[in-house]
PDB file of C-alpha atoms in Angstrom:
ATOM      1  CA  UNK A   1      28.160 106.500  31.581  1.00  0.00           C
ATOM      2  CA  UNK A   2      24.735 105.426  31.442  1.00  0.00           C
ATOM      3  CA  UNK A   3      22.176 107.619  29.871  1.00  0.00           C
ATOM      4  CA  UNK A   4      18.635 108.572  30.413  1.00  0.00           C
ATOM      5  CA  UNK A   5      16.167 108.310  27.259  1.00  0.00           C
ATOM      6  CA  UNK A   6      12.677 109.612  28.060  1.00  0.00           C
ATOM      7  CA  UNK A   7      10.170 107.726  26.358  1.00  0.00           C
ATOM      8  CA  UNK A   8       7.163 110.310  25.606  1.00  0.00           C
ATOM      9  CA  UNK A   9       4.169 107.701  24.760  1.00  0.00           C
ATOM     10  CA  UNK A  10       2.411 108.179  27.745  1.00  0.00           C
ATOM     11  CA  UNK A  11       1.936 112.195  27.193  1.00  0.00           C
ATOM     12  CA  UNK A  12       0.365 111.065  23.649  1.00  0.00           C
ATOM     13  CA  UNK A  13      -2.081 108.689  25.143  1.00  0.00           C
ATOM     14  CA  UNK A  14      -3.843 111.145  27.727  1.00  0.00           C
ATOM     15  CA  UNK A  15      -3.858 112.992  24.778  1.00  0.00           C
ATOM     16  CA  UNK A  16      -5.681 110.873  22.618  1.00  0.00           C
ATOM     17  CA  UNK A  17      -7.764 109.970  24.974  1.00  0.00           C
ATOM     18  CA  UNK A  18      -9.506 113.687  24.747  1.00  0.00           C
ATOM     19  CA  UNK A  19      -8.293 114.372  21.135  1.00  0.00           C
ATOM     20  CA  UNK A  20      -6.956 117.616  19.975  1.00  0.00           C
ATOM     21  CA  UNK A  21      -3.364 118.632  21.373  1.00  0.00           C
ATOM     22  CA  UNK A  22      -3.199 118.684  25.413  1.00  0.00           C
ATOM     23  CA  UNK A  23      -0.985 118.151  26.456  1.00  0.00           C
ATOM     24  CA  UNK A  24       1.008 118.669  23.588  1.00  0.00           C
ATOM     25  CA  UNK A  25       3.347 116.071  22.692  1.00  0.00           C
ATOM     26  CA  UNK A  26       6.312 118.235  21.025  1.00  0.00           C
ATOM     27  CA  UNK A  27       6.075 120.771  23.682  1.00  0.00           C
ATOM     28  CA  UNK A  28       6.497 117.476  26.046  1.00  0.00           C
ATOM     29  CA  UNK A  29       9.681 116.562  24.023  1.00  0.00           C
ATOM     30  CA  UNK A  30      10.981 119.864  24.446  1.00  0.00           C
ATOM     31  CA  UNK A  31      10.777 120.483  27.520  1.00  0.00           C
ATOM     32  CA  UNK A  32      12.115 116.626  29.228  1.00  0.00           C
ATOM     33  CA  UNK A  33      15.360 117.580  27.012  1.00  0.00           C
ATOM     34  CA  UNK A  34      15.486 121.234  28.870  1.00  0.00           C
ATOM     35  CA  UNK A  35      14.880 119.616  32.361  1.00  0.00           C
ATOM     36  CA  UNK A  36      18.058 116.783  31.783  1.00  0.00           C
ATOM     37  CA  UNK A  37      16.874 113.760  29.412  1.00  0.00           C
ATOM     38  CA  UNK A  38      19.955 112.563  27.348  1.00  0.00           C
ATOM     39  CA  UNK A  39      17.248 111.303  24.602  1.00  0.00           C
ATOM     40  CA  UNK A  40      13.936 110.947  23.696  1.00  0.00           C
ATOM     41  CA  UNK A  41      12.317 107.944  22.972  1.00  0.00           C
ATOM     42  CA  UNK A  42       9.076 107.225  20.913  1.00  0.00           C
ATOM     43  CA  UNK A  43       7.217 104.200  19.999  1.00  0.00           C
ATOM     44  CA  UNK A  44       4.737 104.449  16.949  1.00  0.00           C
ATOM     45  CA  UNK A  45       2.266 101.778  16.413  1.00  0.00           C
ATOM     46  CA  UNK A  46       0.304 101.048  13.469  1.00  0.00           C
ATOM     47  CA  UNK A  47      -3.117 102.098  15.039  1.00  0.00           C
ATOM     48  CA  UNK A  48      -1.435 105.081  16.433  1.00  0.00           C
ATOM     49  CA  UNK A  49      -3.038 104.376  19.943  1.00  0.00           C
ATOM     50  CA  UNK A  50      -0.393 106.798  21.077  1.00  0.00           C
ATOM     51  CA  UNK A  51       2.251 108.264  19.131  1.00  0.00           C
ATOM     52  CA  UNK A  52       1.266 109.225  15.875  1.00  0.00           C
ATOM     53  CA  UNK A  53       3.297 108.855  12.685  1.00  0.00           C
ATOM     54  CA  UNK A  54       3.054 112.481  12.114  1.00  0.00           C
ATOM     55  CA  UNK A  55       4.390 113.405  16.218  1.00  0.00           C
ATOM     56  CA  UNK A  56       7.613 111.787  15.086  1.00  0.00           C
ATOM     57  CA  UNK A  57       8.042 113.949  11.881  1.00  0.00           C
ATOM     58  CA  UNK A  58       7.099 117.200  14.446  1.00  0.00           C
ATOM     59  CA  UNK A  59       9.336 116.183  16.801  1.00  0.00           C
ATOM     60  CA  UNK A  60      12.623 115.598  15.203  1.00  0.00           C
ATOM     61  CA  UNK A  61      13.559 119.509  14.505  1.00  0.00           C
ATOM     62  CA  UNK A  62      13.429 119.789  18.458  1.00  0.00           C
ATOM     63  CA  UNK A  63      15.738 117.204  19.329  1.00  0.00           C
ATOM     64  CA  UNK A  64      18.666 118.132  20.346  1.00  0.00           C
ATOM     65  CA  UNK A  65      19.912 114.907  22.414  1.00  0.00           C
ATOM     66  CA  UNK A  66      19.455 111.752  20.572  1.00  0.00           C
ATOM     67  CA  UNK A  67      16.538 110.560  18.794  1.00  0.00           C
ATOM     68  CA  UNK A  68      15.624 106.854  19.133  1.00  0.00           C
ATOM     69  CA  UNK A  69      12.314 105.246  17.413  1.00  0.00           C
ATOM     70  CA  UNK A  70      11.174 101.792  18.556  1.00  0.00           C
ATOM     71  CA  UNK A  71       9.138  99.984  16.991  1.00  0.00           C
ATOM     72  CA  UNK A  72       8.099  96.792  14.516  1.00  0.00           C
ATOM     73  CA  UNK A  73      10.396  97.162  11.187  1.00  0.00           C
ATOM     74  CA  UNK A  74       6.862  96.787   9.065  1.00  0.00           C
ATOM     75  CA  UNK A  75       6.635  98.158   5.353  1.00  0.00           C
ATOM     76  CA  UNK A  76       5.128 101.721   6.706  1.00  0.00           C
ATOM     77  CA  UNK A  77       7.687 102.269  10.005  1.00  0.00           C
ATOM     78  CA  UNK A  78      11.172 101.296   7.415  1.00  0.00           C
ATOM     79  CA  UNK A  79       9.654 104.749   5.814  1.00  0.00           C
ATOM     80  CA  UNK A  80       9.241 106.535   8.860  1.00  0.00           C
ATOM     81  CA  UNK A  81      12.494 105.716  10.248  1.00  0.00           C
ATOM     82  CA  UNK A  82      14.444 106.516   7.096  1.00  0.00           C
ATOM     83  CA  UNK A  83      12.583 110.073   6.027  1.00  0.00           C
ATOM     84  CA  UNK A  84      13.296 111.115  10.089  1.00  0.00           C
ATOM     85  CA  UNK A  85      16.578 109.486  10.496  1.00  0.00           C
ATOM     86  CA  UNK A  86      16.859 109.679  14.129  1.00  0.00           C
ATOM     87  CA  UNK A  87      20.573 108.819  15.765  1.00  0.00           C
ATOM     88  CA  UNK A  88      18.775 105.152  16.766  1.00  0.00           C
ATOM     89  CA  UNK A  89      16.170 102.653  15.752  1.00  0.00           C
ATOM     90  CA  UNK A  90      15.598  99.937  18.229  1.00  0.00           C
ATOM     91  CA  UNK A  91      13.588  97.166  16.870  1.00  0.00           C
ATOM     92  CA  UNK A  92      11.092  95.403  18.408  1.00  0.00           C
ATOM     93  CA  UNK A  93       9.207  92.267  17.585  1.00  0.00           C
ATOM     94  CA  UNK A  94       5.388  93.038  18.525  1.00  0.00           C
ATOM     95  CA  UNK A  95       2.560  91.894  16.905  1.00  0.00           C
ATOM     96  CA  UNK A  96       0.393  94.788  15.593  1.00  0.00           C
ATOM     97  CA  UNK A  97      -2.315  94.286  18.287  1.00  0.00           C
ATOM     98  CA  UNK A  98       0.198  94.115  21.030  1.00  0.00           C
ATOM     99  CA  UNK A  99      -0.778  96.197  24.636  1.00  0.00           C
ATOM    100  CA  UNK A 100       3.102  96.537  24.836  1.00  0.00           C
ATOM    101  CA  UNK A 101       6.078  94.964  23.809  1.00  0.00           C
ATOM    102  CA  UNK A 102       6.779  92.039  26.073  1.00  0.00           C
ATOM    103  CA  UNK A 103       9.257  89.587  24.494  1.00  0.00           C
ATOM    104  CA  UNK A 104      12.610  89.955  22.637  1.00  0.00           C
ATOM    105  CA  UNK A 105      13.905  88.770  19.243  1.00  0.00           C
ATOM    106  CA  UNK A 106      14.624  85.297  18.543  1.00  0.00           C
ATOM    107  CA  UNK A 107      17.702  85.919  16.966  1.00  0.00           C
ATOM    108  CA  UNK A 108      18.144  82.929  15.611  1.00  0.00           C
ATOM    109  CA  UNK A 109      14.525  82.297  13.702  1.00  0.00           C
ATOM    110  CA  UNK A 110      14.793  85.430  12.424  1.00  0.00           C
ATOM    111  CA  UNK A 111      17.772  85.998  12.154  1.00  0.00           C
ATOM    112  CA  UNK A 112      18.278  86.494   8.765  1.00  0.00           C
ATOM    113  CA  UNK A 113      15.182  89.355   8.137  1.00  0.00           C
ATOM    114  CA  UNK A 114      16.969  91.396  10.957  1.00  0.00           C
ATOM    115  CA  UNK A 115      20.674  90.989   8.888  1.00  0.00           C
ATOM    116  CA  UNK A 116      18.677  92.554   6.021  1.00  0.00           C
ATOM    117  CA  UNK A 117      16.643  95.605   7.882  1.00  0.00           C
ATOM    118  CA  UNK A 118      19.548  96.386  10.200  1.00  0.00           C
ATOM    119  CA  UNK A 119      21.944  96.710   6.872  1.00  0.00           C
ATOM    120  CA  UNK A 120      19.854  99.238   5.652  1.00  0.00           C
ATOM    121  CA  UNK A 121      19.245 101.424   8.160  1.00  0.00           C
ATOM    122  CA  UNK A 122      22.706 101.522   8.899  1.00  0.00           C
ATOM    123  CA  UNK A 123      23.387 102.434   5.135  1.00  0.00           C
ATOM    124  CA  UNK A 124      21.476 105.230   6.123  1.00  0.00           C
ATOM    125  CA  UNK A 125      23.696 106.479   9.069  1.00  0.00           C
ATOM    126  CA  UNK A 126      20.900 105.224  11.280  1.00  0.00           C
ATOM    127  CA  UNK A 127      22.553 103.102  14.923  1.00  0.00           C
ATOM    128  CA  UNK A 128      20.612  99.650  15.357  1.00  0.00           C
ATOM    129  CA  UNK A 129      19.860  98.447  18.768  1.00  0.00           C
ATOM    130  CA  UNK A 130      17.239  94.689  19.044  1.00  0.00           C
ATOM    131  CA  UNK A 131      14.896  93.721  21.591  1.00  0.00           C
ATOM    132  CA  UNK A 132      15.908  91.162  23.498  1.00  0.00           C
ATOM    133  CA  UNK A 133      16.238  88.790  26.530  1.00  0.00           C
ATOM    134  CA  UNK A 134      18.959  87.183  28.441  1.00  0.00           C
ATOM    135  CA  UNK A 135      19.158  84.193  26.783  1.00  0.00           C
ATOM    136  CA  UNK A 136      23.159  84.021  25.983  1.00  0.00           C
ATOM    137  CA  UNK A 137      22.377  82.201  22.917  1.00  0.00           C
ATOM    138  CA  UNK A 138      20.363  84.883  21.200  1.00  0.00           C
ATOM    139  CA  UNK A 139      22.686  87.087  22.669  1.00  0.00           C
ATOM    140  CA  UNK A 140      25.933  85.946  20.496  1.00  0.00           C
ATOM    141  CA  UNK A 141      23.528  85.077  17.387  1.00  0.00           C
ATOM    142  CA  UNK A 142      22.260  89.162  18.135  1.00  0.00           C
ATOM    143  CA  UNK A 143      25.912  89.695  16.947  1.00  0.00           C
ATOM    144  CA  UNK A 144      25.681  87.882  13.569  1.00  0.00           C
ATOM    145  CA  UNK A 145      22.645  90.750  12.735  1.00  0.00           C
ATOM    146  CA  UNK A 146      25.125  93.625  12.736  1.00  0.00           C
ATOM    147  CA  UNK A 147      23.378  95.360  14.734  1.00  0.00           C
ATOM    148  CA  UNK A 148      25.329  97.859  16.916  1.00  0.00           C
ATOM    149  CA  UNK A 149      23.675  97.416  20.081  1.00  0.00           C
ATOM    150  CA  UNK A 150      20.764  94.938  22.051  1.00  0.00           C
ATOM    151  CA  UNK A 151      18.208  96.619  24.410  1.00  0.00           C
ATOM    152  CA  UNK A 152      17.425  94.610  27.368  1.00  0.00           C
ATOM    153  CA  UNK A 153      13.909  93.290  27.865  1.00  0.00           C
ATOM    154  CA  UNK A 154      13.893  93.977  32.074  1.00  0.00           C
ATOM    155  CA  UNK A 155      10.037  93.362  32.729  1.00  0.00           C
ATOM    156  CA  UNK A 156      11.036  90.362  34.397  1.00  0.00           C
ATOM    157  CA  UNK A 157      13.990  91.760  36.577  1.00  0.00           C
ATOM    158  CA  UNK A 158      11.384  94.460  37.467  1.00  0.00           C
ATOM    159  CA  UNK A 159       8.787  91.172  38.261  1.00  0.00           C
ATOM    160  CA  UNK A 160      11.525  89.956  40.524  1.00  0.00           C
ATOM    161  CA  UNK A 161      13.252  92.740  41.994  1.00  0.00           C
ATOM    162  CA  UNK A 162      10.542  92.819  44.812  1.00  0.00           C
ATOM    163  CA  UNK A 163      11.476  89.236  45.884  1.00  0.00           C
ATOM    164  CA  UNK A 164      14.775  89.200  45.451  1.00  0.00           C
ATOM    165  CA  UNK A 165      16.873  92.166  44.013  1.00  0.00           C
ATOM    166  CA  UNK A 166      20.394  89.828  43.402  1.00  0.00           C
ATOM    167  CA  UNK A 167      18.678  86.939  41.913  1.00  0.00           C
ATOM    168  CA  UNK A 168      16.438  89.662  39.632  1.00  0.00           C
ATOM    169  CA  UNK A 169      19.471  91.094  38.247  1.00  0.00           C
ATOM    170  CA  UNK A 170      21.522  88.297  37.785  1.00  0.00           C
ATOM    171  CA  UNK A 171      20.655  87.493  34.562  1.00  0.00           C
ATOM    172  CA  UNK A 172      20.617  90.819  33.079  1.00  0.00           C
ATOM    173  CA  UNK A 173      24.458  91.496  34.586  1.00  0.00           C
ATOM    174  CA  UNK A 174      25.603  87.760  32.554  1.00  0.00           C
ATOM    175  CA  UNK A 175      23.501  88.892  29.530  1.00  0.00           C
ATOM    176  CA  UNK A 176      25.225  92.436  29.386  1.00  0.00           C
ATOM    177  CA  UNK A 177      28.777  90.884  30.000  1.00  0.00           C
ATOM    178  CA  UNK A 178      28.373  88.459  26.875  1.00  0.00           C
ATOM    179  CA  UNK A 179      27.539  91.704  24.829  1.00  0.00           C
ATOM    180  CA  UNK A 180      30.380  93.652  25.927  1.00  0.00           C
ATOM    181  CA  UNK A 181      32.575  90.957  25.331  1.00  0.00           C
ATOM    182  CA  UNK A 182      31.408  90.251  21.864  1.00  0.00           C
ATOM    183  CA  UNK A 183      31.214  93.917  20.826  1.00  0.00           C
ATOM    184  CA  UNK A 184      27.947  94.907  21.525  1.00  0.00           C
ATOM    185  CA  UNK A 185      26.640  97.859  23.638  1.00  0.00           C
ATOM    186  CA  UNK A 186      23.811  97.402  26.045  1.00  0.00           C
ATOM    187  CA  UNK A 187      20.744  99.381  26.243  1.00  0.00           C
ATOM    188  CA  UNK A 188      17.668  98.321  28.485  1.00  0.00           C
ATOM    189  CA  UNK A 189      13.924  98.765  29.122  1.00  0.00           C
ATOM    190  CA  UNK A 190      10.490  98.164  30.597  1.00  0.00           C
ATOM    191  CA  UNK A 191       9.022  98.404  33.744  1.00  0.00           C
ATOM    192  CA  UNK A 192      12.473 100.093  35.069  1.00  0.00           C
ATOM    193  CA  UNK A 193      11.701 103.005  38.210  1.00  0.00           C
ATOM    194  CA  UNK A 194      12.622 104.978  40.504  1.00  0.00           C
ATOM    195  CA  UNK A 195      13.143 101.899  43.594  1.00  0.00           C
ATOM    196  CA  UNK A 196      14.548  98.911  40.932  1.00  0.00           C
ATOM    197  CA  UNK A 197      16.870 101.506  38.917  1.00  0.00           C
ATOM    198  CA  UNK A 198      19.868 102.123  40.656  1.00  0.00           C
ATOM    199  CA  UNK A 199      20.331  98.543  41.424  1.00  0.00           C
ATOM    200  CA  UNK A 200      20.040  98.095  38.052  1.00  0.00           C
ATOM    201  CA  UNK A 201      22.552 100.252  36.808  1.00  0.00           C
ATOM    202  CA  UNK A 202      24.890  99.674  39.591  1.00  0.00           C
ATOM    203  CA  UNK A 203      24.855  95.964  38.355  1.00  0.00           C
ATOM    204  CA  UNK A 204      24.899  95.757  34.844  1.00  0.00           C
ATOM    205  CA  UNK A 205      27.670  96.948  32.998  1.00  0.00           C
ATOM    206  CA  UNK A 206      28.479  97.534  30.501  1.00  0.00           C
ATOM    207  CA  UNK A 207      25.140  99.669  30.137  1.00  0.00           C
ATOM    208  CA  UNK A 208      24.976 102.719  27.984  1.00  0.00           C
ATOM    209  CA  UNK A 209      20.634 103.830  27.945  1.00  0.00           C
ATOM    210  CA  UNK A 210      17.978 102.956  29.762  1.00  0.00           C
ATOM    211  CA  UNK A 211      14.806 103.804  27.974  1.00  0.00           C
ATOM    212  CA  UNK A 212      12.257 104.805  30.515  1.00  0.00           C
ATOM    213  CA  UNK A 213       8.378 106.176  30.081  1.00  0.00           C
ATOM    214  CA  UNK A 214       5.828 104.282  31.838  1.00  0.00           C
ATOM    215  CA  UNK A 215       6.820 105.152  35.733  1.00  0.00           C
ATOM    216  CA  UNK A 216       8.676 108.312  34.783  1.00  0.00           C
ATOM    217  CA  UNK A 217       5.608 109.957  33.498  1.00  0.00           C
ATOM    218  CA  UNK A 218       3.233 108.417  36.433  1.00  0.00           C
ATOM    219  CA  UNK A 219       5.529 109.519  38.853  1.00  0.00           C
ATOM    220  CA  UNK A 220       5.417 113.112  36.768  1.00  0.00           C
ATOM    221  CA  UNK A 221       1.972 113.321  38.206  1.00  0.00           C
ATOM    222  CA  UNK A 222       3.167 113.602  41.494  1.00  0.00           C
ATOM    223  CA  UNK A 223       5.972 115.321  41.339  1.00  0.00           C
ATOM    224  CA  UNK A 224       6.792 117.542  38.207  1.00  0.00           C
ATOM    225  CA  UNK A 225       8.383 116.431  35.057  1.00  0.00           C
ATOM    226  CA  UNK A 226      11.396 118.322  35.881  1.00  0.00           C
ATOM    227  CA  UNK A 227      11.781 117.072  39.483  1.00  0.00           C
ATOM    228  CA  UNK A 228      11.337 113.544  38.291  1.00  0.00           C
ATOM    229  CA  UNK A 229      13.425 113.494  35.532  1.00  0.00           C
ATOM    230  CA  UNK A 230      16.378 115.117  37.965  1.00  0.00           C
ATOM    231  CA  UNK A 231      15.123 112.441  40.276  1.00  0.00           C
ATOM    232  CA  UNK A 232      16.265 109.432  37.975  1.00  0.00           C
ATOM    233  CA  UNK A 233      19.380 110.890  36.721  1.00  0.00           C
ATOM    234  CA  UNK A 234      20.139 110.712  40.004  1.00  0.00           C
ATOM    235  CA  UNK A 235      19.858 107.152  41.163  1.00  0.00           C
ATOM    236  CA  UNK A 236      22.063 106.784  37.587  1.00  0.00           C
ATOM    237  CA  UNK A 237      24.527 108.962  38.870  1.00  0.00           C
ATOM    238  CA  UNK A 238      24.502 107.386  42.312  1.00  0.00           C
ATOM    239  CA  UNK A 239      24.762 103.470  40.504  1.00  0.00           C
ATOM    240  CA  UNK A 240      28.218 104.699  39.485  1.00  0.00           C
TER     241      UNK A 240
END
């Protein structure tokens, strides 16, 4: 069964954008776990353009789904992730100033600085998922990391999914067959919504999360957290 993480950075951007605490970013996490999310997902940056270091610390007494922090495993985020302890860090290879993330891991060139940062979070009871993209290669070297699961970059299935949805997916449904086969579980992310998801899910397997924030908090706008969030639990459900 595929689940539905709600990533929250959005709801901290408007609110940095006006400073002091509306809308309020805990109250946000609360209340997308009482409306149906399976998780909650967060993404601190060093500048803190969105959510702060502090926001993560606030939020993990409310969670009572799964907690999963993405982010860069810099000096500063290690800490972070190991005083919260969330049920998942997913790591992800951007550059400091980066808009958002928008490549994977090259599992083989780094290969062996991801052996040593997944080994300790996972000393620490923490589950490791990596960035990255379909390539099959970096796919079976994603297995020599340890790490317990690979999230899959899906910017450029959304890219193509206008064009042509079976072509789009393609990739993604080989890349997430490798990882099943070679003990892996399959998360995925970016640019996913409410007309490419279904087809997503319906195609991929296996597929345990999709991490979604971008278009699920745009389309929030229009039509109520809790209506949207019902609203993509249920092209999940329907993929089955």
């Amino acid at each position: 069964m595929t689940r539905l993480s709600v990533n929250i950075n959005k709801i901290a951007t408007i609110r940095n954008a006006r400073g002091g605490n509306i809308p309020d970013v805990r109250l946000a996490a609360i209340n997308c776990q009482r409306y149906g999310a399976e998780g909650i997902t967060v993404h601190p940056r060093p500048d803190e353009r969105h959510i702060r270091y502090q926001d993560v610390r606030d939020i993990k007494p409310e969670i009572v789904t799964e907690f999963n922090i993405e982010g860069y495993p810099s000096e500063e985020f290690f800490k972070l992730v190991n005083e919260v302890k969330p049920n998942q860090v997913t790591l992800v290879p951007d550059p400091p100033d980066a808009l958002t993330s928008n490549a994977g891991w090259d599992t083989v060139k780094h290969k062996e600085f991801l052996k040593d940062v997944i080994a300790k979070f996972q000393a620490a009871g923490i589950r490791t998922s990596i960035f990255v993209e379909t390539d099959l290669e970096l796919i079976r070297h994603a297995k020599e990391t340890g790490t317990n699961r690979v999230e899959l970059y899906t910017e450029p299935y959304a890219s193509e999914f206008v064009n042509d949805p079976l072509r789009a997916v393609e990739p993604f449904a080989k890349a997430a067959e490798l990882a099943g086969q070679i003990g892996l579980e399959v998360n995925a992310g970016h640019d996913l919504n409410l007309d490419n998801l279904e087809y997503f899910v319906k195609h991929v397997k296996p597929l345990h999360e999709v991490s979604i924030g971008h278009a699920l908090i745009s389309d929030a706008l229009y039509f109520g957290l809790e209506n949207v969030i019902q609203m993509y639990l249920r092209k999940i459900h329907d993929a089955r």
